[in-house]
């Protein structure tokens, strides 16, 4: 049974917190591992210490010892690479090429094996691409997200404001899984749709942005959804201040907090 980290509303219950900006920031920063409820959220040193212990246990016990990994230094570098590029499209060959350009001559076979180990330990979750024109799942170039955003933030050093879009996208992906959706990355000729969500006979499209602050950003995020010529529900999720649920050309703009509390409705 795959037990996911806490959703945002579960996080509120476990920590006996009210929903507000400070609490949402804590969730985005520290993630949803339930053991944090015993640690508390008052002392950052204790929080990151707990996340470090969980991370080290996964790496040492579930990956290195279980699979007799010898190139530990590279394995650790690979995790950091995935943390820094959360939500980016990857293939084993593209990773191999990047590592060679960085002075690390590692075979594609080893990279594929290590990636499988991360998936097996639920440290990293791959999301495959779905060709919206050809109506088929593509075999190469997955997006990679962390099973828990707090562990991802620990790997990168925590509190990185420059990473906020990656963090939000990771949290949205995790919450879509909480809602029972199968999630893919949508591939269009004009670009990419962050998430294509399927459940039974239901399909929904989701774009994720930090802020819809200007016309250019609005045109980019809403325009890709407008280019999909079907009648399935379409959403843009952002942290734009004071955003209230509204519809534009059949596309619903949701605030991140509303989405985390009420889902896609």
JSON list of C-alpha atoms in Angstrom, two decimals, residues 80-250:
[
{"chain": "A", "resi": 80, "resn": "UNK", "atom": "CA", "xyz": [20.79, 16.83, -6.09]},
{"chain": "A", "resi": 81, "resn": "UNK", "atom": "CA", "xyz": [20.48, 17.16, -9.87]},
{"chain": "A", "resi": 82, "resn": "UNK", "atom": "CA", "xyz": [16.87, 15.95, -9.74]},
{"chain": "A", "resi": 83, "resn": "UNK", "atom": "CA", "xyz": [16.12, 18.30, -6.85]},
{"chain": "A", "resi": 84, "resn": "UNK", "atom": "CA", "xyz": [17.52, 21.26, -8.77]},
{"chain": "A", "resi": 85, "resn": "UNK", "atom": "CA", "xyz": [15.57, 20.32, -11.92]},
{"chain": "A", "resi": 86, "resn": "UNK", "atom": "CA", "xyz": [12.26, 19.29, -10.36]},
{"chain": "A", "resi": 87, "resn": "UNK", "atom": "CA", "xyz": [9.49, 19.43, -12.94]},
{"chain": "A", "resi": 88, "resn": "UNK", "atom": "CA", "xyz": [11.84, 19.43, -15.94]},
{"chain": "A", "resi": 89, "resn": "UNK", "atom": "CA", "xyz": [11.67, 16.86, -18.72]},
{"chain": "A", "resi": 90, "resn": "UNK", "atom": "CA", "xyz": [14.43, 14.24, -18.56]},
{"chain": "A", "resi": 91, "resn": "UNK", "atom": "CA", "xyz": [15.54, 11.17, -20.40]},
{"chain": "A", "resi": 92, "resn": "UNK", "atom": "CA", "xyz": [18.35, 8.84, -19.38]},
{"chain": "A", "resi": 93, "resn": "UNK", "atom": "CA", "xyz": [20.34, 9.92, -22.45]},
{"chain": "A", "resi": 94, "resn": "UNK", "atom": "CA", "xyz": [19.91, 13.64, -21.73]},
{"chain": "A", "resi": 95, "resn": "UNK", "atom": "CA", "xyz": [21.05, 13.11, -18.13]},
{"chain": "A", "resi": 96, "resn": "UNK", "atom": "CA", "xyz": [24.02, 11.09, -19.34]},
{"chain": "A", "resi": 97, "resn": "UNK", "atom": "CA", "xyz": [25.00, 13.86, -21.74]},
{"chain": "A", "resi": 98, "resn": "UNK", "atom": "CA", "xyz": [24.65, 16.53, -19.03]},
{"chain": "A", "resi": 99, "resn": "UNK", "atom": "CA", "xyz": [26.83, 14.53, -16.63]},
{"chain": "A", "resi": 100, "resn": "UNK", "atom": "CA", "xyz": [29.52, 14.04, -19.29]},
{"chain": "A", "resi": 101, "resn": "UNK", "atom": "CA", "xyz": [29.53, 17.78, -19.96]},
{"chain": "A", "resi": 102, "resn": "UNK", "atom": "CA", "xyz": [30.05, 18.23, -16.22]},
{"chain": "A", "resi": 103, "resn": "UNK", "atom": "CA", "xyz": [33.06, 15.92, -16.25]},
{"chain": "A", "resi": 104, "resn": "UNK", "atom": "CA", "xyz": [31.33, 12.75, -15.06]},
{"chain": "A", "resi": 105, "resn": "UNK", "atom": "CA", "xyz": [31.54, 9.84, -17.51]},
{"chain": "A", "resi": 106, "resn": "UNK", "atom": "CA", "xyz": [28.69, 7.65, -16.25]},
{"chain": "A", "resi": 107, "resn": "UNK", "atom": "CA", "xyz": [26.95, 5.10, -18.42]},
{"chain": "A", "resi": 108, "resn": "UNK", "atom": "CA", "xyz": [23.27, 5.38, -19.29]},
{"chain": "A", "resi": 109, "resn": "UNK", "atom": "CA", "xyz": [22.74, 1.93, -17.76]},
{"chain": "A", "resi": 110, "resn": "UNK", "atom": "CA", "xyz": [23.92, 3.09, -14.33]},
{"chain": "A", "resi": 111, "resn": "UNK", "atom": "CA", "xyz": [21.79, 6.25, -14.49]},
{"chain": "A", "resi": 112, "resn": "UNK", "atom": "CA", "xyz": [18.73, 4.17, -15.43]},
{"chain": "A", "resi": 113, "resn": "UNK", "atom": "CA", "xyz": [19.41, 1.77, -12.55]},
{"chain": "A", "resi": 114, "resn": "UNK", "atom": "CA", "xyz": [19.81, 4.55, -10.00]},
{"chain": "A", "resi": 115, "resn": "UNK", "atom": "CA", "xyz": [16.65, 6.23, -11.22]},
{"chain": "A", "resi": 116, "resn": "UNK", "atom": "CA", "xyz": [14.79, 2.95, -10.74]},
{"chain": "A", "resi": 117, "resn": "UNK", "atom": "CA", "xyz": [16.13, 2.77, -7.19]},
{"chain": "A", "resi": 118, "resn": "UNK", "atom": "CA", "xyz": [14.81, 6.27, -6.44]},
{"chain": "A", "resi": 119, "resn": "UNK", "atom": "CA", "xyz": [11.40, 5.35, -7.82]},
{"chain": "A", "resi": 120, "resn": "UNK", "atom": "CA", "xyz": [11.29, 2.08, -5.90]},
{"chain": "A", "resi": 121, "resn": "UNK", "atom": "CA", "xyz": [12.03, 3.94, -2.64]},
{"chain": "A", "resi": 122, "resn": "UNK", "atom": "CA", "xyz": [9.30, 6.52, -3.44]},
{"chain": "A", "resi": 123, "resn": "UNK", "atom": "CA", "xyz": [11.88, 9.28, -3.17]},
{"chain": "A", "resi": 124, "resn": "UNK", "atom": "CA", "xyz": [11.16, 10.41, -6.73]},
{"chain": "A", "resi": 125, "resn": "UNK", "atom": "CA", "xyz": [8.01, 10.01, -8.80]},
{"chain": "A", "resi": 126, "resn": "UNK", "atom": "CA", "xyz": [8.15, 10.02, -12.63]},
{"chain": "A", "resi": 127, "resn": "UNK", "atom": "CA", "xyz": [5.36, 11.50, -14.75]},
{"chain": "A", "resi": 128, "resn": "UNK", "atom": "CA", "xyz": [5.13, 10.35, -18.35]},
{"chain": "A", "resi": 129, "resn": "UNK", "atom": "CA", "xyz": [4.18, 12.51, -21.32]},
{"chain": "A", "resi": 130, "resn": "UNK", "atom": "CA", "xyz": [0.85, 12.25, -23.11]},
{"chain": "A", "resi": 131, "resn": "UNK", "atom": "CA", "xyz": [0.58, 13.38, -26.73]},
{"chain": "A", "resi": 132, "resn": "UNK", "atom": "CA", "xyz": [-2.71, 15.29, -26.84]},
{"chain": "A", "resi": 133, "resn": "UNK", "atom": "CA", "xyz": [-2.83, 15.20, -30.64]},
{"chain": "A", "resi": 134, "resn": "UNK", "atom": "CA", "xyz": [-1.87, 11.58, -31.15]},
{"chain": "A", "resi": 135, "resn": "UNK", "atom": "CA", "xyz": [-3.74, 10.45, -28.00]},
{"chain": "A", "resi": 136, "resn": "UNK", "atom": "CA", "xyz": [-0.90, 8.21, -26.87]},
{"chain": "A", "resi": 137, "resn": "UNK", "atom": "CA", "xyz": [1.62, 7.95, -24.05]},
{"chain": "A", "resi": 138, "resn": "UNK", "atom": "CA", "xyz": [5.14, 8.86, -25.15]},
{"chain": "A", "resi": 139, "resn": "UNK", "atom": "CA", "xyz": [7.96, 6.51, -24.21]},
{"chain": "A", "resi": 140, "resn": "UNK", "atom": "CA", "xyz": [10.77, 9.01, -23.55]},
{"chain": "A", "resi": 141, "resn": "UNK", "atom": "CA", "xyz": [11.29, 12.15, -21.48]},
{"chain": "A", "resi": 142, "resn": "UNK", "atom": "CA", "xyz": [9.56, 11.98, -18.11]},
{"chain": "A", "resi": 143, "resn": "UNK", "atom": "CA", "xyz": [9.11, 14.77, -15.62]},
{"chain": "A", "resi": 144, "resn": "UNK", "atom": "CA", "xyz": [10.39, 13.94, -12.16]},
{"chain": "A", "resi": 145, "resn": "UNK", "atom": "CA", "xyz": [8.90, 15.09, -8.85]},
{"chain": "A", "resi": 146, "resn": "UNK", "atom": "CA", "xyz": [9.76, 14.24, -5.27]},
{"chain": "A", "resi": 147, "resn": "UNK", "atom": "CA", "xyz": [7.48, 12.05, -3.19]},
{"chain": "A", "resi": 148, "resn": "UNK", "atom": "CA", "xyz": [7.66, 14.70, -0.46]},
{"chain": "A", "resi": 149, "resn": "UNK", "atom": "CA", "xyz": [8.51, 18.33, -1.16]},
{"chain": "A", "resi": 150, "resn": "UNK", "atom": "CA", "xyz": [10.15, 18.71, 2.26]},
{"chain": "A", "resi": 151, "resn": "UNK", "atom": "CA", "xyz": [12.77, 16.09, 1.33]},
{"chain": "A", "resi": 152, "resn": "UNK", "atom": "CA", "xyz": [13.29, 17.86, -1.97]},
{"chain": "A", "resi": 153, "resn": "UNK", "atom": "CA", "xyz": [13.86, 21.16, -0.15]},
{"chain": "A", "resi": 154, "resn": "UNK", "atom": "CA", "xyz": [16.26, 19.50, 2.27]},
{"chain": "A", "resi": 155, "resn": "UNK", "atom": "CA", "xyz": [18.38, 18.27, -0.64]},
{"chain": "A", "resi": 156, "resn": "UNK", "atom": "CA", "xyz": [18.53, 21.76, -2.16]},
{"chain": "A", "resi": 157, "resn": "UNK", "atom": "CA", "xyz": [19.22, 23.49, 1.16]},
{"chain": "A", "resi": 158, "resn": "UNK", "atom": "CA", "xyz": [15.71, 24.66, 2.11]},
{"chain": "A", "resi": 159, "resn": "UNK", "atom": "CA", "xyz": [14.12, 28.10, 1.96]},
{"chain": "A", "resi": 160, "resn": "UNK", "atom": "CA", "xyz": [15.04, 28.78, -1.65]},
{"chain": "A", "resi": 161, "resn": "UNK", "atom": "CA", "xyz": [12.66, 31.50, -2.84]},
{"chain": "A", "resi": 162, "resn": "UNK", "atom": "CA", "xyz": [14.00, 31.14, -6.37]},
{"chain": "A", "resi": 163, "resn": "UNK", "atom": "CA", "xyz": [12.59, 27.60, -6.43]},
{"chain": "A", "resi": 164, "resn": "UNK", "atom": "CA", "xyz": [9.02, 28.56, -5.57]},
{"chain": "A", "resi": 165, "resn": "UNK", "atom": "CA", "xyz": [7.57, 27.58, -8.97]},
{"chain": "A", "resi": 166, "resn": "UNK", "atom": "CA", "xyz": [9.19, 24.13, -8.78]},
{"chain": "A", "resi": 167, "resn": "UNK", "atom": "CA", "xyz": [7.88, 23.68, -5.24]},
{"chain": "A", "resi": 168, "resn": "UNK", "atom": "CA", "xyz": [4.33, 24.72, -6.16]},
{"chain": "A", "resi": 169, "resn": "UNK", "atom": "CA", "xyz": [4.32, 22.40, -9.18]},
{"chain": "A", "resi": 170, "resn": "UNK", "atom": "CA", "xyz": [5.53, 19.50, -7.03]},
{"chain": "A", "resi": 171, "resn": "UNK", "atom": "CA", "xyz": [2.83, 20.18, -4.42]},
{"chain": "A", "resi": 172, "resn": "UNK", "atom": "CA", "xyz": [0.09, 20.43, -7.06]},
{"chain": "A", "resi": 173, "resn": "UNK", "atom": "CA", "xyz": [1.22, 17.12, -8.57]},
{"chain": "A", "resi": 174, "resn": "UNK", "atom": "CA", "xyz": [1.14, 15.42, -5.15]},
{"chain": "A", "resi": 175, "resn": "UNK", "atom": "CA", "xyz": [-2.34, 16.75, -4.42]},
{"chain": "A", "resi": 176, "resn": "UNK", "atom": "CA", "xyz": [-3.67, 15.53, -7.76]},
{"chain": "A", "resi": 177, "resn": "UNK", "atom": "CA", "xyz": [-2.48, 12.06, -6.75]},
{"chain": "A", "resi": 178, "resn": "UNK", "atom": "CA", "xyz": [-4.28, 12.51, -3.41]},
{"chain": "A", "resi": 179, "resn": "UNK", "atom": "CA", "xyz": [-7.45, 13.15, -5.38]},
{"chain": "A", "resi": 180, "resn": "UNK", "atom": "CA", "xyz": [-7.07, 9.82, -7.15]},
{"chain": "A", "resi": 181, "resn": "UNK", "atom": "CA", "xyz": [-6.04, 11.07, -10.59]},
{"chain": "A", "resi": 182, "resn": "UNK", "atom": "CA", "xyz": [-3.65, 9.40, -12.98]},
{"chain": "A", "resi": 183, "resn": "UNK", "atom": "CA", "xyz": [-1.35, 12.25, -13.95]},
{"chain": "A", "resi": 184, "resn": "UNK", "atom": "CA", "xyz": [0.56, 12.84, -17.18]},
{"chain": "A", "resi": 185, "resn": "UNK", "atom": "CA", "xyz": [2.40, 15.74, -18.78]},
{"chain": "A", "resi": 186, "resn": "UNK", "atom": "CA", "xyz": [0.47, 17.02, -21.79]},
{"chain": "A", "resi": 187, "resn": "UNK", "atom": "CA", "xyz": [2.40, 17.44, -25.03]},
{"chain": "A", "resi": 188, "resn": "UNK", "atom": "CA", "xyz": [1.15, 19.90, -27.65]},
{"chain": "A", "resi": 189, "resn": "UNK", "atom": "CA", "xyz": [2.79, 21.14, -30.83]},
{"chain": "A", "resi": 190, "resn": "UNK", "atom": "CA", "xyz": [2.63, 24.64, -29.32]},
{"chain": "A", "resi": 191, "resn": "UNK", "atom": "CA", "xyz": [4.15, 23.63, -25.99]},
{"chain": "A", "resi": 192, "resn": "UNK", "atom": "CA", "xyz": [3.49, 21.71, -22.83]},
{"chain": "A", "resi": 193, "resn": "UNK", "atom": "CA", "xyz": [0.52, 21.36, -20.50]},
{"chain": "A", "resi": 194, "resn": "UNK", "atom": "CA", "xyz": [1.76, 20.81, -16.96]},
{"chain": "A", "resi": 195, "resn": "UNK", "atom": "CA", "xyz": [-0.72, 18.08, -16.06]},
{"chain": "A", "resi": 196, "resn": "UNK", "atom": "CA", "xyz": [-3.33, 15.96, -17.79]},
{"chain": "A", "resi": 197, "resn": "UNK", "atom": "CA", "xyz": [-5.44, 14.32, -15.07]},
{"chain": "A", "resi": 198, "resn": "UNK", "atom": "CA", "xyz": [-7.59, 11.24, -15.67]},
{"chain": "A", "resi": 199, "resn": "UNK", "atom": "CA", "xyz": [-10.01, 9.37, -13.44]},
{"chain": "A", "resi": 200, "resn": "UNK", "atom": "CA", "xyz": [-12.66, 6.95, -14.77]},
{"chain": "A", "resi": 201, "resn": "UNK", "atom": "CA", "xyz": [-14.24, 8.79, -17.73]},
{"chain": "A", "resi": 202, "resn": "UNK", "atom": "CA", "xyz": [-13.10, 12.16, -16.42]},
{"chain": "A", "resi": 203, "resn": "UNK", "atom": "CA", "xyz": [-10.25, 14.27, -17.79]},
{"chain": "A", "resi": 204, "resn": "UNK", "atom": "CA", "xyz": [-8.95, 17.66, -16.65]},
{"chain": "A", "resi": 205, "resn": "UNK", "atom": "CA", "xyz": [-6.09, 19.90, -17.74]},
{"chain": "A", "resi": 206, "resn": "UNK", "atom": "CA", "xyz": [-3.98, 21.89, -15.28]},
{"chain": "A", "resi": 207, "resn": "UNK", "atom": "CA", "xyz": [-1.42, 24.65, -15.73]},
{"chain": "A", "resi": 208, "resn": "UNK", "atom": "CA", "xyz": [0.62, 25.78, -12.72]},
{"chain": "A", "resi": 209, "resn": "UNK", "atom": "CA", "xyz": [2.16, 29.24, -12.26]},
{"chain": "A", "resi": 210, "resn": "UNK", "atom": "CA", "xyz": [3.56, 31.17, -9.33]},
{"chain": "A", "resi": 211, "resn": "UNK", "atom": "CA", "xyz": [1.99, 34.51, -10.25]},
{"chain": "A", "resi": 212, "resn": "UNK", "atom": "CA", "xyz": [-0.22, 35.72, -13.08]},
{"chain": "A", "resi": 213, "resn": "UNK", "atom": "CA", "xyz": [1.25, 39.19, -12.81]},
{"chain": "A", "resi": 214, "resn": "UNK", "atom": "CA", "xyz": [1.06, 40.56, -16.36]},
{"chain": "A", "resi": 215, "resn": "UNK", "atom": "CA", "xyz": [-0.62, 40.06, -19.71]},
{"chain": "A", "resi": 216, "resn": "UNK", "atom": "CA", "xyz": [2.32, 38.09, -21.13]},
{"chain": "A", "resi": 217, "resn": "UNK", "atom": "CA", "xyz": [2.16, 35.51, -18.33]},
{"chain": "A", "resi": 218, "resn": "UNK", "atom": "CA", "xyz": [-1.63, 35.27, -18.63]},
{"chain": "A", "resi": 219, "resn": "UNK", "atom": "CA", "xyz": [-1.38, 34.77, -22.38]},
{"chain": "A", "resi": 220, "resn": "UNK", "atom": "CA", "xyz": [1.19, 32.02, -21.95]},
{"chain": "A", "resi": 221, "resn": "UNK", "atom": "CA", "xyz": [-0.56, 30.05, -19.19]},
{"chain": "A", "resi": 222, "resn": "UNK", "atom": "CA", "xyz": [-4.13, 30.47, -20.43]},
{"chain": "A", "resi": 223, "resn": "UNK", "atom": "CA", "xyz": [-3.21, 30.36, -24.12]},
{"chain": "A", "resi": 224, "resn": "UNK", "atom": "CA", "xyz": [-1.91, 26.82, -24.03]},
{"chain": "A", "resi": 225, "resn": "UNK", "atom": "CA", "xyz": [-5.14, 25.60, -22.47]},
{"chain": "A", "resi": 226, "resn": "UNK", "atom": "CA", "xyz": [-7.20, 27.57, -24.98]},
{"chain": "A", "resi": 227, "resn": "UNK", "atom": "CA", "xyz": [-5.39, 25.75, -27.79]},
{"chain": "A", "resi": 228, "resn": "UNK", "atom": "CA", "xyz": [-6.87, 22.41, -26.64]},
{"chain": "A", "resi": 229, "resn": "UNK", "atom": "CA", "xyz": [-9.99, 21.88, -28.72]},
{"chain": "A", "resi": 230, "resn": "UNK", "atom": "CA", "xyz": [-12.15, 19.78, -26.47]},
{"chain": "A", "resi": 231, "resn": "UNK", "atom": "CA", "xyz": [-14.67, 20.39, -23.71]},
{"chain": "A", "resi": 232, "resn": "UNK", "atom": "CA", "xyz": [-12.87, 18.86, -20.75]},
{"chain": "A", "resi": 233, "resn": "UNK", "atom": "CA", "xyz": [-12.40, 21.20, -17.74]},
{"chain": "A", "resi": 234, "resn": "UNK", "atom": "CA", "xyz": [-9.28, 23.36, -17.77]},
{"chain": "A", "resi": 235, "resn": "UNK", "atom": "CA", "xyz": [-7.58, 25.06, -14.81]},
{"chain": "A", "resi": 236, "resn": "UNK", "atom": "CA", "xyz": [-4.78, 27.48, -14.02]},
{"chain": "A", "resi": 237, "resn": "UNK", "atom": "CA", "xyz": [-3.51, 27.24, -10.43]},
{"chain": "A", "resi": 238, "resn": "UNK", "atom": "CA", "xyz": [-1.41, 30.07, -9.03]},
{"chain": "A", "resi": 239, "resn": "UNK", "atom": "CA", "xyz": [-0.48, 32.00, -5.90]},
{"chain": "A", "resi": 240, "resn": "UNK", "atom": "CA", "xyz": [-1.58, 35.31, -7.40]},
{"chain": "A", "resi": 241, "resn": "UNK", "atom": "CA", "xyz": [-2.57, 37.52, -4.42]},
{"chain": "A", "resi": 242, "resn": "UNK", "atom": "CA", "xyz": [-6.29, 37.98, -3.82]},
{"chain": "A", "resi": 243, "resn": "UNK", "atom": "CA", "xyz": [-7.22, 35.65, -6.66]},
{"chain": "A", "resi": 244, "resn": "UNK", "atom": "CA", "xyz": [-10.75, 34.35, -6.38]},
{"chain": "A", "resi": 245, "resn": "UNK", "atom": "CA", "xyz": [-12.15, 31.49, -8.41]},
{"chain": "A", "resi": 246, "resn": "UNK", "atom": "CA", "xyz": [-13.07, 32.87, -11.81]},
{"chain": "A", "resi": 247, "resn": "UNK", "atom": "CA", "xyz": [-13.64, 31.58, -15.31]},
{"chain": "A", "resi": 248, "resn": "UNK", "atom": "CA", "xyz": [-12.21, 32.99, -18.53]},
{"chain": "A", "resi": 249, "resn": "UNK", "atom": "CA", "xyz": [-13.00, 31.43, -21.92]},
{"chain": "A", "resi": 250, "resn": "UNK", "atom": "CA", "xyz": [-13.88, 28.18, -20.19]}
]
